[in-house]
Structures are given as structure tokens and as C-alpha cells.
XYZ file of C-alpha atoms in Angstrom:
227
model
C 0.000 0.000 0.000
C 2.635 2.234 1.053
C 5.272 2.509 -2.119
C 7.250 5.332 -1.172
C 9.253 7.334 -3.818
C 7.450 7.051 -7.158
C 5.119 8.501 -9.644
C 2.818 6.505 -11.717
C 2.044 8.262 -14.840
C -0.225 5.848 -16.565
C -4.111 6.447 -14.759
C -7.181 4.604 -16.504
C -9.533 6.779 -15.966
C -13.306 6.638 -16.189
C -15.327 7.787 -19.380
C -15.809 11.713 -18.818
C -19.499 10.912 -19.567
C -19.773 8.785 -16.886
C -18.311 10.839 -14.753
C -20.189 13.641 -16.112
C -23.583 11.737 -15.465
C -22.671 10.940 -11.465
C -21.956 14.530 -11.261
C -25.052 16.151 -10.395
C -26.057 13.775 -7.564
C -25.651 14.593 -4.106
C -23.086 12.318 -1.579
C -26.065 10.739 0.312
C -27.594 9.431 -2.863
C -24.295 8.144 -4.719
C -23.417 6.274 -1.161
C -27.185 4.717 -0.783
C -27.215 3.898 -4.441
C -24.018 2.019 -4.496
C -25.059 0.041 -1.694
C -24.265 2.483 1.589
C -20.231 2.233 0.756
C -17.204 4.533 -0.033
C -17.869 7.015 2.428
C -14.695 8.899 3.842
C -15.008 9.865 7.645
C -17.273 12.947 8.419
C -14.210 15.115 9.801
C -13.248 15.910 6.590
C -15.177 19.002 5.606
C -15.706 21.686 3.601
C -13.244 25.043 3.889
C -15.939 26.966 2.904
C -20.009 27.058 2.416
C -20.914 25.965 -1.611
C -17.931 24.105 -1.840
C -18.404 20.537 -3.729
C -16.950 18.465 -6.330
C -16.522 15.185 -8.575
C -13.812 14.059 -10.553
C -11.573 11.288 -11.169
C -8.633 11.115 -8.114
C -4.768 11.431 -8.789
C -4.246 10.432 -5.020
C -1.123 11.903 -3.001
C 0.580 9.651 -0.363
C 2.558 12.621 1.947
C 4.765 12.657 4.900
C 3.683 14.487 7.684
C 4.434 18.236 7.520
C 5.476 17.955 4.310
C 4.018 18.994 1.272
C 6.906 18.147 -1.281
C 4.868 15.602 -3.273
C 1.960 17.984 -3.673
C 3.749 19.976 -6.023
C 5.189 16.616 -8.197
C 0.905 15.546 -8.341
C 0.048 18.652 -10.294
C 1.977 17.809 -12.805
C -0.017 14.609 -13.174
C -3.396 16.444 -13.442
C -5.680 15.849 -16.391
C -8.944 18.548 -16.940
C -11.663 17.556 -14.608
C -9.449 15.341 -12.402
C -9.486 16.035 -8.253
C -6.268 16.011 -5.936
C -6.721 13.624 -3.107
C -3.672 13.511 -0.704
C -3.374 11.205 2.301
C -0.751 11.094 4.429
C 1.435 8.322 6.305
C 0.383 9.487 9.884
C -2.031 11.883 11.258
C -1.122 15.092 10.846
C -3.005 18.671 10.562
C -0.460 21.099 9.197
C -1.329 23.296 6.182
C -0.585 21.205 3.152
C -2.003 23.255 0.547
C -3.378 27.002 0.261
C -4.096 29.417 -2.196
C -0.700 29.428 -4.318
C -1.070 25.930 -5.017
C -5.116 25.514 -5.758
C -3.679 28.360 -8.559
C -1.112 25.797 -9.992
C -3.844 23.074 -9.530
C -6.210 25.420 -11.846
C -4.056 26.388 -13.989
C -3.256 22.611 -15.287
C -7.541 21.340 -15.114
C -7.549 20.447 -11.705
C -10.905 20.906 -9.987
C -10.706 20.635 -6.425
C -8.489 18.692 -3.414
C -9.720 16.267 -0.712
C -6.890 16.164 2.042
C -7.229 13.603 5.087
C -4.602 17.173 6.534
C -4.664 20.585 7.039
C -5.487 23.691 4.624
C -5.345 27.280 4.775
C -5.649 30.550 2.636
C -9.688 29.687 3.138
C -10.872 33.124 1.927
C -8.750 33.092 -1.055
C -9.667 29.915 -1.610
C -13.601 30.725 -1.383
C -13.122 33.726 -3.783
C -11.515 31.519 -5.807
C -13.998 28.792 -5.969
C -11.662 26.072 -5.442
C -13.110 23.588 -3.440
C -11.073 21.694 -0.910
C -12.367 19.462 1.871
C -9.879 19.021 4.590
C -9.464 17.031 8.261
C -8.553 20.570 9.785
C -8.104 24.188 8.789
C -4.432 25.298 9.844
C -2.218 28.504 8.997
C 1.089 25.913 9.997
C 3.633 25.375 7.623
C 5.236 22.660 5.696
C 8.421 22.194 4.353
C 9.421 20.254 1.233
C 12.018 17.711 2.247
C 10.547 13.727 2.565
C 9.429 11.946 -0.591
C 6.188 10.445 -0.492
C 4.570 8.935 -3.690
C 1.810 9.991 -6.753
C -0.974 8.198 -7.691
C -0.775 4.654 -5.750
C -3.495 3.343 -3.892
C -4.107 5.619 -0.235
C -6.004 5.209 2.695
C -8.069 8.723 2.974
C -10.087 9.579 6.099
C -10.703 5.643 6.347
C -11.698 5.261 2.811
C -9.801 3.307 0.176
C -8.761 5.279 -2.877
C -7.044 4.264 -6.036
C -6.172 6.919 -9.119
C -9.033 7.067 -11.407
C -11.703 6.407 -8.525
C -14.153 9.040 -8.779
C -14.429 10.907 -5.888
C -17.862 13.253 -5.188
C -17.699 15.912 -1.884
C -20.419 18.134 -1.071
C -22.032 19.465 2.305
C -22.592 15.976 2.985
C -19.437 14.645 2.948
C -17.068 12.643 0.728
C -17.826 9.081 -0.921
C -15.813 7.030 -3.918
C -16.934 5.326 -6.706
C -14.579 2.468 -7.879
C -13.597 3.552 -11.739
C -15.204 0.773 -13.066
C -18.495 1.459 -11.313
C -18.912 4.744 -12.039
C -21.930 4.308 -14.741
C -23.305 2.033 -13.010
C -23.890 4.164 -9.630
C -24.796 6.701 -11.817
C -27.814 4.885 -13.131
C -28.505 3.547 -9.524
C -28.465 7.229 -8.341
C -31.008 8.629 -10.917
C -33.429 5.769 -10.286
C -33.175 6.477 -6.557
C -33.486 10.348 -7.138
C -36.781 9.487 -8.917
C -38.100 7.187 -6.295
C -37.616 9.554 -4.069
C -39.095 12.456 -6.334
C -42.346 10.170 -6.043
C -42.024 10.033 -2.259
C -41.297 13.817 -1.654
C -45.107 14.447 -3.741
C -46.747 11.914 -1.198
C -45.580 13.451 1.979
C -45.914 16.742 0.635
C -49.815 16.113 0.113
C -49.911 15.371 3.835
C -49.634 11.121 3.420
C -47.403 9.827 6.472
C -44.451 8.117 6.428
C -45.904 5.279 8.975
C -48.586 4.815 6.144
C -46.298 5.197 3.228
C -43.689 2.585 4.171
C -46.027 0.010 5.931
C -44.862 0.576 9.497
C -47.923 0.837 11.728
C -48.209 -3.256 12.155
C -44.335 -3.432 12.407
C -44.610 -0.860 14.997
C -47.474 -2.964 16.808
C -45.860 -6.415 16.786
C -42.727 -4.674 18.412
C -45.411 -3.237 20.911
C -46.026 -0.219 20.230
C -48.857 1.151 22.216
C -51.013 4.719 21.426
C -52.254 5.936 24.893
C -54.953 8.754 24.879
């Protein structure tokens, strides 16, 4: 897991349409559509209100307090694709700020998810570069330990290899294997429509106890209605 010292170059990414399809659903749906999987831990958060994202992962293994492989992973961007960095122990320092979401821009890169500090937050939010982040942290790093580009990481408890597609909004974070990616998609509209029915019932005043068949449930458990 932990190949230190190297840079894959070669990434099989998913089909952009794929991607582009699994785009507009929210966290909560992609996770209960693929089968309530791929979630990362709920610490990580967003730096600012607004912020979300999805787009295939060139993942960053880093040492702690050091943000030396940061810079070698933008070089590896692609358009669309989404910086996630892990690191080899816990650590909270500033990784990444404004200077660097600039670089990230500049070469297609559409947002970060760092199990690690960030900083720069309101340059980042007038930038509309979305990073979700363990901690927010004006500390330092310095460049000096090698870590590795795009080999499999361990994020916020959440396996991620390069290509996965990663989705973050207010919700949290969640990853679609590559080679799942249409697939959730699909699952994620037909559960955006079941639930489009289910929003019109309960909006005309039906109950959920009615709706999903859980008054004699309730009752065998013992339930009891006292007046």
C-alpha cells in the first residue's frame, strides 16, 4: 500500500461521460445507491459554504508536515481530475493554500480532498476552489521527505485508487470504484426518482408510517397509542 518514492504516470480513468452523469447527484444518494459504501469519515469538511466536487482522483501519499509531493501531483493532473492527498500518519499542518489551488487550476484540476490541514480559506472561497480538509491550519510545511503519486491511499478511512471518482459536497465525501462509475450513476437517478415520487406523497400530507407500511411493524414490536 505504502510505495514510497514514485510517480505513476499511466491512470485509466473513467469515461468523462460517466463521470459527467454521477456529477449532479448529491453524496447521500451516490453512497445509498451504491449500496451504503465509499464514504470517507465525516471530519473531513468543507473550507468553505458551496464548496463541492466530482472528478476522477490522482491520489497523493505525503509525509507528515510535508508537502513536497503535492507539487510533483500537479503535474499529473488531467482537466476535470481532483487532488486527493493522504498522508502516512495523522497530521493537521497546512498542506495546501491558495498558491497551489492556482497551480492546480491552472493545469484542469478541480478541487483537493486532504485527510490534513489547509489554509488561505478566503482566497480559496473567492476563488472557488473547493477543498475538503481534516482541519483548517495557517502551519507550515516544508518540502524535504518523498512520499509517492498516484498509488493506492487510505483517505479519512476510505480506500482510494487513481481514477476512482471521488464526489464531496455538504454531505461529505464518498468514492466510486472507476469501473463502477456508470453504473452508480444509473442507480443514483433511479433512486433520485423514487424519491421524487415520495417527496409528492408526503408533501400532500400522506405519512411516512402509512407510506412505508410501518404501523403493524410498529405494533408487533409493541407499540402502544395511549390517549
Amino acid at each position: 500500500m505504502y510505495e514510497l518514492g514514485v510517480v505513476h504516470r499511466s491512470v485509466t480513468r473513467p469515461d468523462r461521460s460517466d463521470v459527467e452523469a454521477l456529477a449532479p447527484f448529491g453524496v447521500s444518494t451516490i453512497h445509498e445507491a451504491m449500496g451504503r459504501c465509499g464514504l470517507m469519515r465525516p471530519y473531513l469538511r468543507p473550507v468553505y459554504p458551496g464548496a463541492r466536487l466530482c472528478g476522477p482522483a490522482v491520489t497523493v501519499l505525503l509525509q507528515p508536515g510535508d508537502n513536497w509531493m503535492m507539487h510533483v501531483a500537479v503535474e499529473q493532473l488531467q482537466p476535470g481530475d481532483v487532488l486527493v492527498a493522504a498522508c502516512t500518519t495523522e497530521c493537521e499542518d497546512g498542506f495546501f493554500g491558495e498558491l497551489l489551488a492556482t497551480s492546480v487550476r491552472a493545469r484542469g484540476g478541480t478541487g483537493l480532498i486532504i485527510d490534513g490541514g489547509c489554509r488561505d480559506v478566503a482566497e480559496l472561497q473567492d476563488m472557488d476552489f473547493p477543498v475538503f480538509s481534516r482541519a483548517i491550519n495557517s502551519k507550515g510545511t516544508v518540502k524535504a521527505t518523498l512520499g509517492s503519486v498516484n498509488v493506492p491511499v487510505v483517505c479519512a478511512n476510505a480506500q482510494v485508487r487513481p481514477g476512482d471518482v471521488v464526489v464531496a459536497d455538504a454531505d461529505g465525501v464518498v468514492v466510486v470504484p472507476a469501473e463502477r462509475v456508470a453504473e452508480v450513476a444509473e442507480a443514483s437517478l433511479r433512486r433520485e426518482e423514487n424519491e421524487a415520487r415520495k417527496r409528492k406523497r408526503l408533501a400532500a400530507g400522506e405519512l411516512g408510517l402509512d407510506m412505508y407500511g410501518m404501523r403493524e411493524p410498529l405494533a408487533a414490536a409493541g407499540l402502544r397509542y395511549v390517549d
